[in-house]
CSV table of C-alpha atoms and ligand atoms in Angstrom, one decimal:
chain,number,residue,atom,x,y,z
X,1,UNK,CA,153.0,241.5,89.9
X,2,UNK,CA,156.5,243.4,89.1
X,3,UNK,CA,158.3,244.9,91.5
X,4,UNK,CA,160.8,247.7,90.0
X,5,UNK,CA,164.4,247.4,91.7
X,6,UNK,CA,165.1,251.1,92.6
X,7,UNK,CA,168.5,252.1,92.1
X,8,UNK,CA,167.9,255.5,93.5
X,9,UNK,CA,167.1,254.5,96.2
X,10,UNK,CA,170.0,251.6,97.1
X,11,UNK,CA,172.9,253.6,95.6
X,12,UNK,CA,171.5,256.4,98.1
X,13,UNK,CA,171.8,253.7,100.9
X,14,UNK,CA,175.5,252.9,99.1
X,15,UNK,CA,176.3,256.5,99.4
X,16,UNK,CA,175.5,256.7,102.7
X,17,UNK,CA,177.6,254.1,104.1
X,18,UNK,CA,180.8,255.8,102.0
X,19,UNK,CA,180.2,259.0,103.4
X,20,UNK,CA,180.3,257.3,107.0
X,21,UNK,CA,183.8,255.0,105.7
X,22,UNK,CA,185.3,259.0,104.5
X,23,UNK,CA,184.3,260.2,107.7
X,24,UNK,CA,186.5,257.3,109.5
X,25,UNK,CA,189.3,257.4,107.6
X,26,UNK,CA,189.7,261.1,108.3
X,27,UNK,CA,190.2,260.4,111.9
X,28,UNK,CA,193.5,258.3,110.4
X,29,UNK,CA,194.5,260.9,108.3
X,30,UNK,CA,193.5,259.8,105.2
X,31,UNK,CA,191.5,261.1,102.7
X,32,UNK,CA,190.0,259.0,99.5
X,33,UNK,CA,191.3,259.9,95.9
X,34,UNK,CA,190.4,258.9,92.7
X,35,UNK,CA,191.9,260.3,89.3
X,36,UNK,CA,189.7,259.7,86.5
X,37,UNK,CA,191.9,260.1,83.0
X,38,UNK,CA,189.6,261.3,79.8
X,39,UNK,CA,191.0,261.0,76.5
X,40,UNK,CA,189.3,263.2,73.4
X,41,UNK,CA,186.0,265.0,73.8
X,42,UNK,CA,183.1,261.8,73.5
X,43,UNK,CA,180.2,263.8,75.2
X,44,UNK,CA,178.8,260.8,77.2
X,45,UNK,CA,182.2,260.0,78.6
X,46,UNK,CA,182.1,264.0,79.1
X,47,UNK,CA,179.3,263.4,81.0
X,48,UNK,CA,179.9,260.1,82.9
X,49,UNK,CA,183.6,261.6,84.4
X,50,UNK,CA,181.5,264.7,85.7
X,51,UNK,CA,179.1,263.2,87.7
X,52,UNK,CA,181.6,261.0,88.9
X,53,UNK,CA,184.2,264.2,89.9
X,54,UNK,CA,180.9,265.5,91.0
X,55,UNK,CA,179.8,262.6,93.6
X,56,UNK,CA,183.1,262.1,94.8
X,57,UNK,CA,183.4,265.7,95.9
X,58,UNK,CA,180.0,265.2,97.6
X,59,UNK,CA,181.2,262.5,99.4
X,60,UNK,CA,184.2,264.2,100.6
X,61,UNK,CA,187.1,262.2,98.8
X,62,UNK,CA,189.8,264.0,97.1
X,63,UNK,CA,189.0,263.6,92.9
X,64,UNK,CA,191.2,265.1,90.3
X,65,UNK,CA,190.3,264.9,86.6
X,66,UNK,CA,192.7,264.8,83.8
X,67,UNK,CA,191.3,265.5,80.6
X,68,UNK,CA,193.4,264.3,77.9
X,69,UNK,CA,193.2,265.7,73.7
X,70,UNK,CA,192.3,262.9,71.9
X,71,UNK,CA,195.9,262.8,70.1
X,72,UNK,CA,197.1,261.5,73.4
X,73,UNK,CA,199.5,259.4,72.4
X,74,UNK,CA,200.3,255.6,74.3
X,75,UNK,CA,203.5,256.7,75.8
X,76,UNK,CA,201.8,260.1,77.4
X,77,UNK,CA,199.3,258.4,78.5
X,78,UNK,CA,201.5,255.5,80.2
X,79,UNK,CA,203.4,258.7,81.7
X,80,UNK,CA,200.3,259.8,83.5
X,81,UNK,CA,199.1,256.6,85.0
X,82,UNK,CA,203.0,256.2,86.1
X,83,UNK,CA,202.6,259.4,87.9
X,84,UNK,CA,199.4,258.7,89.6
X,85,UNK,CA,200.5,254.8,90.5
X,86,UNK,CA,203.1,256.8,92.5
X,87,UNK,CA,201.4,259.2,93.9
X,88,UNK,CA,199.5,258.7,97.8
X,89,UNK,CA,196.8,261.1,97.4
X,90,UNK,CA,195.4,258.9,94.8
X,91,UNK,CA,194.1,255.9,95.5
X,92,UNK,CA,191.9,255.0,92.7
X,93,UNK,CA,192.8,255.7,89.0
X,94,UNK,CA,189.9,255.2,86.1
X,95,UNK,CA,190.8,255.9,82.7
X,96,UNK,CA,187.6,256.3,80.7
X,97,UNK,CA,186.9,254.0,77.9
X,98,UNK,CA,186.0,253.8,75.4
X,99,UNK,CA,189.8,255.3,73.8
X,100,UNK,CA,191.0,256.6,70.5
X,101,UNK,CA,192.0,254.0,68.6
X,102,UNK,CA,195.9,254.8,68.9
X,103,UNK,CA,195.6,253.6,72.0
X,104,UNK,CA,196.3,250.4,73.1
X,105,UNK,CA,193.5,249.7,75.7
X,106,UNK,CA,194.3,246.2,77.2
X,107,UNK,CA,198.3,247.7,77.8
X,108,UNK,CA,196.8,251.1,79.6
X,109,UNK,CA,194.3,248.2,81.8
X,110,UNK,CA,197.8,246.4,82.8
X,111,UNK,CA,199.8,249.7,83.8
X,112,UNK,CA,197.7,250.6,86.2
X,113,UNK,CA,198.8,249.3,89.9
X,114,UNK,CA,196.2,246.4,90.9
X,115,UNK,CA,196.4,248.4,94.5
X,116,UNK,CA,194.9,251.2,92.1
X,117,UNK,CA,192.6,249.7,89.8
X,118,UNK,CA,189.4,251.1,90.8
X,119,UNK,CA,187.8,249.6,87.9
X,120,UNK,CA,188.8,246.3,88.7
X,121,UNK,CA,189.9,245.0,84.9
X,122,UNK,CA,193.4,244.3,85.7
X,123,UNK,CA,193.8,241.1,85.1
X,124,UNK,CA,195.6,240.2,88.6
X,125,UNK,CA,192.0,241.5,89.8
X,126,UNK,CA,190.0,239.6,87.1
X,127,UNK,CA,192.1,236.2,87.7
X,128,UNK,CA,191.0,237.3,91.2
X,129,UNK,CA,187.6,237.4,90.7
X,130,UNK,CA,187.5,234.4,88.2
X,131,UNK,CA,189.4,232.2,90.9
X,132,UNK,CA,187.2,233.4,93.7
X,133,UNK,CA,190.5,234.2,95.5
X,134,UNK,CA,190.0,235.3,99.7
X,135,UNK,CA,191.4,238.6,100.7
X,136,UNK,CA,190.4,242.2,99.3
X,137,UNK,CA,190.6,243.4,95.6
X,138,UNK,CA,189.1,245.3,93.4
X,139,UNK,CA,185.7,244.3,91.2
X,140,UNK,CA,183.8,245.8,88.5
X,141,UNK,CA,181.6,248.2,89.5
X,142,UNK,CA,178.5,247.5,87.5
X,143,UNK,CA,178.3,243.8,88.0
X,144,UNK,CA,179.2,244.8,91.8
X,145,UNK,CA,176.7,246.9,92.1
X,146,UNK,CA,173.6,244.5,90.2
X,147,UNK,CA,175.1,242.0,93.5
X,148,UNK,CA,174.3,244.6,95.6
X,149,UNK,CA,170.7,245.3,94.2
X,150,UNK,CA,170.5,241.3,94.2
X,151,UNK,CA,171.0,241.1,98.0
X,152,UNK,CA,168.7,244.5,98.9
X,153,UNK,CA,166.1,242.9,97.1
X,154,UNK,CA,166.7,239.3,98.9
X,155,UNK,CA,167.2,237.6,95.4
X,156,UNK,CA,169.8,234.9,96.1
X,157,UNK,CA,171.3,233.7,93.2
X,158,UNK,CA,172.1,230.4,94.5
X,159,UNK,CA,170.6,227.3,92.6
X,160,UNK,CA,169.3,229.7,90.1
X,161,UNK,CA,169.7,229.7,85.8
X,162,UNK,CA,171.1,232.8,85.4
X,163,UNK,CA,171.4,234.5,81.9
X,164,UNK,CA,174.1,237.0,81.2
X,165,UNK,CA,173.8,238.5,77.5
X,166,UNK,CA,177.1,240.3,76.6
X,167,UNK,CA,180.5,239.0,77.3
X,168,UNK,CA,182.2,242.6,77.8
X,169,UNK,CA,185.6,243.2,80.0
X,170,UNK,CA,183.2,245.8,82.3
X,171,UNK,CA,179.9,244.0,82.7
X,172,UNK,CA,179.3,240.4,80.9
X,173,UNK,CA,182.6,238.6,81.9
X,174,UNK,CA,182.6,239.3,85.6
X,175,UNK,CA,179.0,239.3,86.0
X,176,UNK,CA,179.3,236.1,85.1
X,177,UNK,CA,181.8,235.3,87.9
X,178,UNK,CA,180.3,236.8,90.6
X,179,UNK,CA,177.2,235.0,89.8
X,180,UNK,CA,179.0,231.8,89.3
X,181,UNK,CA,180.7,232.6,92.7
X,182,UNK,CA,177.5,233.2,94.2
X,183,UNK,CA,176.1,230.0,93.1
X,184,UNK,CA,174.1,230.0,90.1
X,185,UNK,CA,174.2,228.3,86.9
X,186,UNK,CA,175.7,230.7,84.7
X,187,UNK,CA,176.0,231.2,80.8
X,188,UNK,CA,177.2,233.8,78.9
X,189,UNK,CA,174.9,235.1,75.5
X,190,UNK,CA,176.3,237.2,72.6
X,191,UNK,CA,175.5,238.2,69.7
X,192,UNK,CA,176.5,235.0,68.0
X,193,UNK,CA,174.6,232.9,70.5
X,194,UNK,CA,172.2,230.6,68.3
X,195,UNK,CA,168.4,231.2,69.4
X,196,UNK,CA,168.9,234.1,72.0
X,197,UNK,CA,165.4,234.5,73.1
X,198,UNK,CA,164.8,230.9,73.8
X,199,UNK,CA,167.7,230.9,75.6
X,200,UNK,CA,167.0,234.0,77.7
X,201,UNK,CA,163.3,232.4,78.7
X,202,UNK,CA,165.4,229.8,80.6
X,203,UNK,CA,166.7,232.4,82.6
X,204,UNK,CA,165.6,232.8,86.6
X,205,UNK,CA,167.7,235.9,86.8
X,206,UNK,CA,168.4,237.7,83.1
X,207,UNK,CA,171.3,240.2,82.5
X,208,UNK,CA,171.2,242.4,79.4
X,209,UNK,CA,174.3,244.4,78.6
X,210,UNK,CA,174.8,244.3,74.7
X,211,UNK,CA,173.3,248.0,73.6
X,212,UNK,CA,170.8,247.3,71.4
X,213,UNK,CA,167.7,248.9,72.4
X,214,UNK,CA,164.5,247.1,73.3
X,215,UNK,CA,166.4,243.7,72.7
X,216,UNK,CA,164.5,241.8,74.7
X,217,UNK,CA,160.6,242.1,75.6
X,218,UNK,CA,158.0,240.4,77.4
X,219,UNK,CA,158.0,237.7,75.5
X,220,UNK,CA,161.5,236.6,76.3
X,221,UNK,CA,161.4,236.5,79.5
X,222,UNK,CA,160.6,233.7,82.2
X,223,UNK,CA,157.5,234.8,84.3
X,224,UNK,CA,158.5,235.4,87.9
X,225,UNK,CA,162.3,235.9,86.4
X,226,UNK,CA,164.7,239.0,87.5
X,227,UNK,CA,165.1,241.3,84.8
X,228,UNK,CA,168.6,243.5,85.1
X,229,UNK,CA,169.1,246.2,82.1
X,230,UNK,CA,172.2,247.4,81.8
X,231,UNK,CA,171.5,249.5,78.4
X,232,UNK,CA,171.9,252.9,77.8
X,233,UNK,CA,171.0,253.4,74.6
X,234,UNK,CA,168.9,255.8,72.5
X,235,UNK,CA,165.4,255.4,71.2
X,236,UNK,CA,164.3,256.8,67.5
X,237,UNK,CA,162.9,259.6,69.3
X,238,UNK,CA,166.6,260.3,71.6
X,239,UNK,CA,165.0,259.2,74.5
X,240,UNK,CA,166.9,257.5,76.9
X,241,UNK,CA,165.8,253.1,76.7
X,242,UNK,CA,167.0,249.9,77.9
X,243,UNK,CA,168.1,247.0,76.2
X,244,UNK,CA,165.3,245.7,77.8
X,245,UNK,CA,161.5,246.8,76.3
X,246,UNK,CA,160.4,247.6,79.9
X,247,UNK,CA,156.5,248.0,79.9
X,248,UNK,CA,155.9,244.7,77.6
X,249,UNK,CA,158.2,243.0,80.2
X,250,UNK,CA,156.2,244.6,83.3
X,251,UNK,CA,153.9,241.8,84.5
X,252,UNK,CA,156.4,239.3,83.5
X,253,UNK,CA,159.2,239.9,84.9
X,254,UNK,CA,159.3,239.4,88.7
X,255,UNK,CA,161.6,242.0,89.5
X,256,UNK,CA,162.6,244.5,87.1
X,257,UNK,CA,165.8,247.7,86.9
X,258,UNK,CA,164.1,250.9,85.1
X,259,UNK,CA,166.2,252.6,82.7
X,260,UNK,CA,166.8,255.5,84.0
X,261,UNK,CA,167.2,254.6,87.9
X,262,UNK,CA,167.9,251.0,88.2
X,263,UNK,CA,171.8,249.8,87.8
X,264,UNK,CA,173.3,253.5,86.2
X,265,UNK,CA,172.9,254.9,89.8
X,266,UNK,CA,174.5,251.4,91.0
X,267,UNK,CA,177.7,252.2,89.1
X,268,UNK,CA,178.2,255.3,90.3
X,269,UNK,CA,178.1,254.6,93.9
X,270,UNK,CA,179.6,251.2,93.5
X,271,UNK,CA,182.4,253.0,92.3
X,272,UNK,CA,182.9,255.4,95.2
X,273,UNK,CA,182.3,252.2,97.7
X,274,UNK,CA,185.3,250.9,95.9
X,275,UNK,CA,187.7,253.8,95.5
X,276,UNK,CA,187.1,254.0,99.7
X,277,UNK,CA,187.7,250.2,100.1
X,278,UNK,CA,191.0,250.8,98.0
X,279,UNK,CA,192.2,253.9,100.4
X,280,UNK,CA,191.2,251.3,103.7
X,281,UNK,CA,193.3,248.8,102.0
X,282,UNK,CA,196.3,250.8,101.1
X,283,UNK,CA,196.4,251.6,104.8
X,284,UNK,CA,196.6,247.5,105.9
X,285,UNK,CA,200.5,245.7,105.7
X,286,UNK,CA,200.3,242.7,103.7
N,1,GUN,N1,183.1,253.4,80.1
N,1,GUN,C1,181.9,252.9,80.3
N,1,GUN,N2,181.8,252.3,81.5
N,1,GUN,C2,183.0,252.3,82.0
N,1,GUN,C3,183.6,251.8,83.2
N,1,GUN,O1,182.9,251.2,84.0
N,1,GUN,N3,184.9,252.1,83.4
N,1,GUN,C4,185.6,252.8,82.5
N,1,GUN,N4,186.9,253.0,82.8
N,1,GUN,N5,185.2,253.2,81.4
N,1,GUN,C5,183.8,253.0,81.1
């Protein structure tokens, strides 16, 4: 039997506790902002920055969108995250990838403030994460949030193979850590990885980010494994898949994300969870 990780359902439990953390750090006087920078007009990045503006609203936090025209150039756009690294409504700054390619992305990652980095890919807060380093800092929100579906679901990673395919900045790479950190047997998968699908079948808990639809089906998988999609990508017909071929690996799989509703809602709320925990922290002397 397969049980289907409902990310509805957690992020609405995620949400929940943020809107509580708002509510508390309004009796202090302080209210949670993010800025989320968008640069040129790609319509799912259109869509990602409104649902988050959208949430954040919802959940009472302060959120301010910049949309950018995608001749930005690399000093403007260093201007602007200079402006919101000094300002102390905003506690959280996100500037949507992917970029035009005038941009230089990995210089725009390092001027944001790590205090700031809702995102988590500075790489003070990546050395962070890789080094496993006590004290609070930002994480990646996707691999964050697939820890947080791990634990809801009581799937301890600990002594585990675990299978990460795609070796991305936002999902592979600290995936990776945080289940390294969390005690399983990690290893990474790309696309020049020799004999992918025998590989993943080793897998106790299997990660798919690469976004390439339908990548892997039933046949890849271990039986009784956990099976975490992180594709969004686009059948023939436009409909919304996974990089995972979900009803071959139903009855495999022992625990299963959908696509929609199993880690995009985690992302989202992940992300709020975080852009609160940054506000908190900005509050605490060092
Ligand atoms: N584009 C797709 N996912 C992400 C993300 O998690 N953060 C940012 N900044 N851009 C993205």
């Amino acid at each position: 039997m397969t049980t289907i990780i409902d990310g509805k359902a957690v992020a609405k439990k995620v949400n929940a506790a943020t809107q509580t953390a708002v509510a508390e750090l309004e009796q202090q006087g302080i209210k949670p902002g993010i800025a989320v920078i968008i640069v040129g007009e790609d319509p799912a990045s259109q869509i990602y920055v409104r649902n988050k503006n959208r949430k954040a609203t919802k959940l009472g936090m302060h959120s301010v969108v910049r949309q950018l025209p995608v001749t930005t150039t690399q000093a403007e756009l260093l201007s602007i995250i200079a402006e919101y690294n000094s300002d102390a409504s905003i506690h959280g700054i996100l500037v949507q990838s992917p970029l035009p390619k005038q941009i230089n992305e990995p210089l725009i990652t390092m001027a944001i403030d790590p205090k700031k980095d809702v995102d988590g890919f500075h790489p003070t807060n990546m050395g962070k994460l890789i080094t496993n380093f006590p004290g609070n800092y930002p994480v990646a929100n996707t691999p964050r949030g697939i820890m947080t579906l791990l634990a809801e679901y009581g799937i301890d990673p600990a002594g585990k193979q675990a299978v990460v395919i795609g070796r991305s900045t936002i999902v592979g790479k600290p995936m990776a850590a945080l289940l390294t950190n969390a005690n399983a047997t990690v290893t990474v998968a790309h696309s020049r990885t020799k004999d992918l699908k025998a590989l993943a079948r080793t897998a106790d808990i299997l990660v798919v980010a690469t976004g390439i639809a339908h990548l892997i089906t039933g046949a890849d998988i271990k039986p009784g494994a956990t099976v975490i999609d992180v594709g969004m990508d686009r059948d023939a017909d436009g409909k919304l898949v996974g990089d995972v071929d979900f009803d071959s690996a139903q009855g495999v799989a022992g625990f299963i994300t959908p696509v929609p509703g199993g880690v995009g809602p985690m992302t989202i709320a992940t992300l709020m969870q975080t852009t609160v925990e940054l506000a908190k922290w900005s509050d605490l002397s060092e």
